[in-house]
Amino acid sequence: MSTIAEICIPTDEFVLRETLDAVPDAEFEVMRVAAHGTDDVIPFLTAHAPDQDDLERALTDDESVENVTRLADSDEEWLYQMEWVEDIRFILHVLTEEQGTILSAYGNGEGWHLRILFTDRESLSATFDFCDQQGLSLEIKRIYELEDATRRGQYGLTAEQLDTLETAYERGFYDIPREEPMNALADELGISHQALSERLRRGHRNLIENTLVIGAADGPTER
């Protein structure tokens, strides 16, 4: 059964450590990543830092990356494409040996936080063994199984939360003005107004934690 693992890696054992040493307030969020052969990785990622010039000087001096190209600018963050060429033993193993998928990755001066989809528990165990053999400090924060290939597992939702959110959306609960009042939605789902409010709040929390604030949560999410 497919397995999602939430994993932490120390900054000094992963790519971009020189950049994060030079610009400790920098933050990176990977948008997409793929292995390029067996030697390097090409990600698209957004970056945020107090000063763009300082960040790009650090990237130029960072031996773990090559061919850094800024693709887009905004007021607060910048989109880059680059090649990761060093300190990527872990990520190459996941992508090429275990056929894993990086669902999300966020890095700052405190470490890297990744959500990875493995084909099964054995692939996750093999990755943990690989890191142990390589002397890498892999910390697994949370593991959960994908009962099926639905969005529910990917975004950490319970079956009830997914059904409630989808029903609310289909009935116009999120429209402006709202088409479906909360009492009517609660009646349709066969639950109380209070239970509906709590289920929506927990569903929203899980969605936000697993899509927007990668690496920000220290403890397990209430399911």
Coordinates of C-alpha atoms in Angstrom, one line a residue:
M1 CA 0.0 0.0 0.0
S2 CA 1.3 3.5 -0.9
T3 CA 2.7 5.4 2.1
I4 CA 3.2 9.1 2.7
A5 CA 6.1 10.0 5.1
E6 CA 6.8 13.4 6.6
I7 CA 10.6 13.7 7.0
C8 CA 13.0 16.2 8.4
I9 CA 16.7 16.6 7.3
P10 CA 19.3 18.9 8.9
T11 CA 20.3 21.8 6.8
D12 CA 24.0 20.8 6.9
E13 CA 23.2 17.4 5.4
F14 CA 21.3 18.6 2.3
V15 CA 21.6 20.8 -0.7
L16 CA 21.8 24.6 -0.4
R17 CA 23.4 24.4 3.0
E18 CA 26.1 27.0 2.0
T19 CA 23.4 29.4 0.9
L20 CA 21.4 28.9 4.1
D21 CA 24.6 29.5 6.1
A22 CA 25.3 32.7 4.3
V23 CA 21.7 33.9 4.3
P24 CA 20.2 32.2 7.4
D25 CA 16.8 34.0 7.0
A26 CA 16.3 32.6 3.5
E27 CA 13.5 30.1 2.9
F28 CA 12.9 27.7 0.0
E29 CA 9.8 25.9 -1.2
V30 CA 10.1 23.3 -3.9
M31 CA 7.4 23.5 -6.5
R32 CA 8.5 20.5 -8.6
V33 CA 11.5 18.2 -8.6
A34 CA 12.8 15.5 -10.9
A35 CA 16.0 13.5 -11.2
H36 CA 18.1 14.2 -14.2
G37 CA 20.0 11.0 -14.8
T38 CA 21.7 9.6 -11.7
D39 CA 23.9 12.6 -10.8
D40 CA 21.8 15.6 -10.4
V41 CA 18.3 16.9 -9.7
I42 CA 16.5 19.8 -11.3
P43 CA 13.9 21.5 -9.2
F44 CA 11.7 24.5 -9.6
L45 CA 11.5 26.4 -6.3
T46 CA 10.5 29.7 -4.8
A47 CA 12.8 31.6 -2.5
H48 CA 12.3 34.3 0.0
A49 CA 15.1 36.3 1.7
P50 CA 15.6 39.8 3.2
D51 CA 17.8 40.8 0.2
Q52 CA 17.6 39.3 -3.2
D53 CA 21.2 40.4 -4.2
D54 CA 22.6 38.7 -1.1
L55 CA 20.7 35.5 -1.8
E56 CA 21.8 35.3 -5.4
R57 CA 25.4 35.9 -4.5
A58 CA 25.2 33.1 -2.0
L59 CA 23.6 30.8 -4.7
T60 CA 26.4 31.7 -7.1
D61 CA 29.0 30.6 -4.5
D62 CA 27.1 27.5 -3.4
E63 CA 28.9 24.4 -4.8
S64 CA 25.8 22.2 -4.3
V65 CA 23.9 24.0 -7.1
E66 CA 24.6 25.0 -10.8
N67 CA 22.9 26.8 -13.6
V68 CA 20.7 28.9 -11.3
T69 CA 18.1 30.8 -13.4
R70 CA 15.6 33.3 -12.0
L71 CA 12.3 32.7 -13.9
A72 CA 10.0 35.1 -12.2
D73 CA 9.8 37.9 -9.6
S74 CA 7.2 39.1 -7.1
D75 CA 7.4 41.6 -4.3
E76 CA 8.2 38.9 -1.7
E77 CA 9.6 35.8 -3.4
W78 CA 11.3 34.7 -6.6
L79 CA 11.0 31.6 -8.7
Y80 CA 14.2 29.7 -9.7
Q81 CA 15.2 26.8 -11.7
M82 CA 18.6 25.2 -10.9
E83 CA 20.5 22.0 -10.8
W84 CA 21.2 20.3 -7.5
V85 CA 24.6 18.5 -7.9
E86 CA 25.9 17.9 -4.4
D87 CA 24.5 16.8 -1.0
I88 CA 21.6 15.0 -2.8
R89 CA 22.3 11.3 -2.0
F90 CA 19.0 11.1 -0.1
I91 CA 16.9 12.7 -2.8
L92 CA 18.5 10.7 -5.6
H93 CA 17.9 7.5 -3.7
V94 CA 14.2 8.4 -3.2
L95 CA 13.6 9.4 -6.9
T96 CA 15.7 6.8 -8.7
E97 CA 16.0 3.8 -6.5
E98 CA 12.6 3.8 -4.7
Q99 CA 10.5 5.6 -7.4
G100 CA 9.2 7.9 -4.7
T101 CA 7.4 11.2 -5.4
I102 CA 8.3 14.5 -3.6
L103 CA 4.9 15.9 -2.7
S104 CA 6.3 19.0 -1.0
A105 CA 9.6 20.3 0.3
Y106 CA 10.4 23.3 2.4
G107 CA 13.8 24.4 3.7
N108 CA 15.2 27.1 5.9
G109 CA 18.0 27.6 8.4
E110 CA 16.5 25.1 10.8
G111 CA 16.3 22.2 8.3
W112 CA 14.4 20.7 5.4
H113 CA 10.8 19.3 5.8
L114 CA 9.6 17.0 3.1
R115 CA 6.4 15.0 2.3
I116 CA 7.2 12.0 0.2
L117 CA 4.9 9.4 -1.4
F118 CA 6.4 5.9 -1.4
T119 CA 5.0 3.0 -3.3
D120 CA 4.9 0.9 -0.1
R121 CA 6.4 0.6 3.4
E122 CA 9.3 -1.4 2.1
S123 CA 10.5 1.5 0.0
L124 CA 10.3 3.8 3.0
S125 CA 12.3 1.3 5.1
A126 CA 14.9 0.9 2.4
T127 CA 15.3 4.7 2.3
F128 CA 15.7 4.8 6.1
D129 CA 18.3 2.0 5.9
F130 CA 20.1 3.9 3.1
C131 CA 20.3 7.1 5.2
D132 CA 21.6 5.1 8.1
Q133 CA 24.3 3.5 6.0
Q134 CA 25.3 6.9 4.6
G135 CA 25.4 8.6 8.0
L136 CA 22.5 10.9 7.2
S137 CA 20.2 12.1 10.0
L138 CA 16.8 11.3 8.7
E139 CA 14.0 12.0 11.1
I140 CA 10.5 10.7 10.3
K141 CA 7.9 12.9 11.9
R142 CA 4.7 11.1 10.7
I143 CA 3.7 8.2 8.5
Y144 CA 0.3 7.3 7.1
E145 CA -1.0 4.9 4.5
L146 CA -3.0 5.8 1.4
E147 CA -6.1 3.7 1.6
D148 CA -6.7 4.5 -2.1
A149 CA -5.3 7.0 -4.7
T150 CA -7.7 9.8 -3.7
R151 CA -7.0 13.3 -2.6
R152 CA -8.1 12.3 0.9
G153 CA -4.8 10.5 1.6
Q154 CA -2.6 13.1 -0.1
Y155 CA -4.0 16.0 1.8
G156 CA -4.4 14.2 5.2
L157 CA -8.2 14.3 5.3
T158 CA -10.5 11.8 6.9
A159 CA -13.3 10.3 4.8
E160 CA -15.8 12.5 6.7
Q161 CA -13.8 15.6 6.2
L162 CA -13.5 15.0 2.5
D163 CA -17.2 14.3 2.1
T164 CA -18.1 17.4 4.0
L165 CA -15.8 19.7 2.2
E166 CA -16.9 18.4 -1.2
T167 CA -20.6 18.5 -0.3
A168 CA -20.2 22.1 1.0
Y169 CA -18.5 23.2 -2.2
E170 CA -21.1 21.5 -4.5
R171 CA -24.0 23.1 -2.5
G172 CA -22.5 26.6 -2.9
F173 CA -21.5 26.9 0.8
Y174 CA -18.3 28.8 -0.2
D175 CA -20.0 31.1 -2.8
I176 CA -20.5 34.8 -2.2
P177 CA -23.3 35.2 -1.3
R178 CA -23.6 31.8 0.3
E179 CA -26.2 29.6 -1.4
E180 CA -26.4 26.9 1.2
P181 CA -26.8 28.0 4.9
M182 CA -24.9 26.0 7.5
N183 CA -28.1 24.6 9.1
A184 CA -29.3 23.2 5.8
L185 CA -25.9 21.7 5.1
A186 CA -25.8 20.1 8.5
D187 CA -29.2 18.6 8.0
E188 CA -28.2 17.1 4.6
L189 CA -25.1 15.5 6.2
G190 CA -27.2 14.3 9.2
I191 CA -25.0 16.0 11.8
S192 CA -25.4 18.9 14.2
H193 CA -24.5 22.5 13.5
Q194 CA -21.7 22.2 16.0
A195 CA -20.4 19.0 14.5
L196 CA -20.4 20.5 11.0
S197 CA -18.5 23.6 12.2
E198 CA -15.8 21.4 13.9
R199 CA -15.5 19.1 10.9
L200 CA -15.1 22.0 8.5
R201 CA -12.5 23.6 10.7
R202 CA -10.5 20.4 11.1
G203 CA -10.7 19.7 7.4
H204 CA -9.5 23.3 6.6
R205 CA -6.7 22.9 9.1
N206 CA -5.5 19.6 7.4
L207 CA -5.7 21.1 4.0
I208 CA -3.7 24.2 5.0
E209 CA -1.1 22.2 6.9
N210 CA -0.5 19.8 4.0
T211 CA -0.5 22.4 1.2
L212 CA 0.4 25.9 2.4
V213 CA 2.4 25.8 5.6
I214 CA 4.8 23.0 4.8
G215 CA 7.1 22.2 7.7
A216 CA 5.4 24.7 10.1
A217 CA 3.6 22.2 12.2
D218 CA 5.6 20.5 15.0
G219 CA 3.1 18.0 16.2
P220 CA 0.6 15.6 14.7
T221 CA -2.6 17.1 13.2
E222 CA -5.9 16.2 14.8
R223 CA -7.7 14.0 12.3

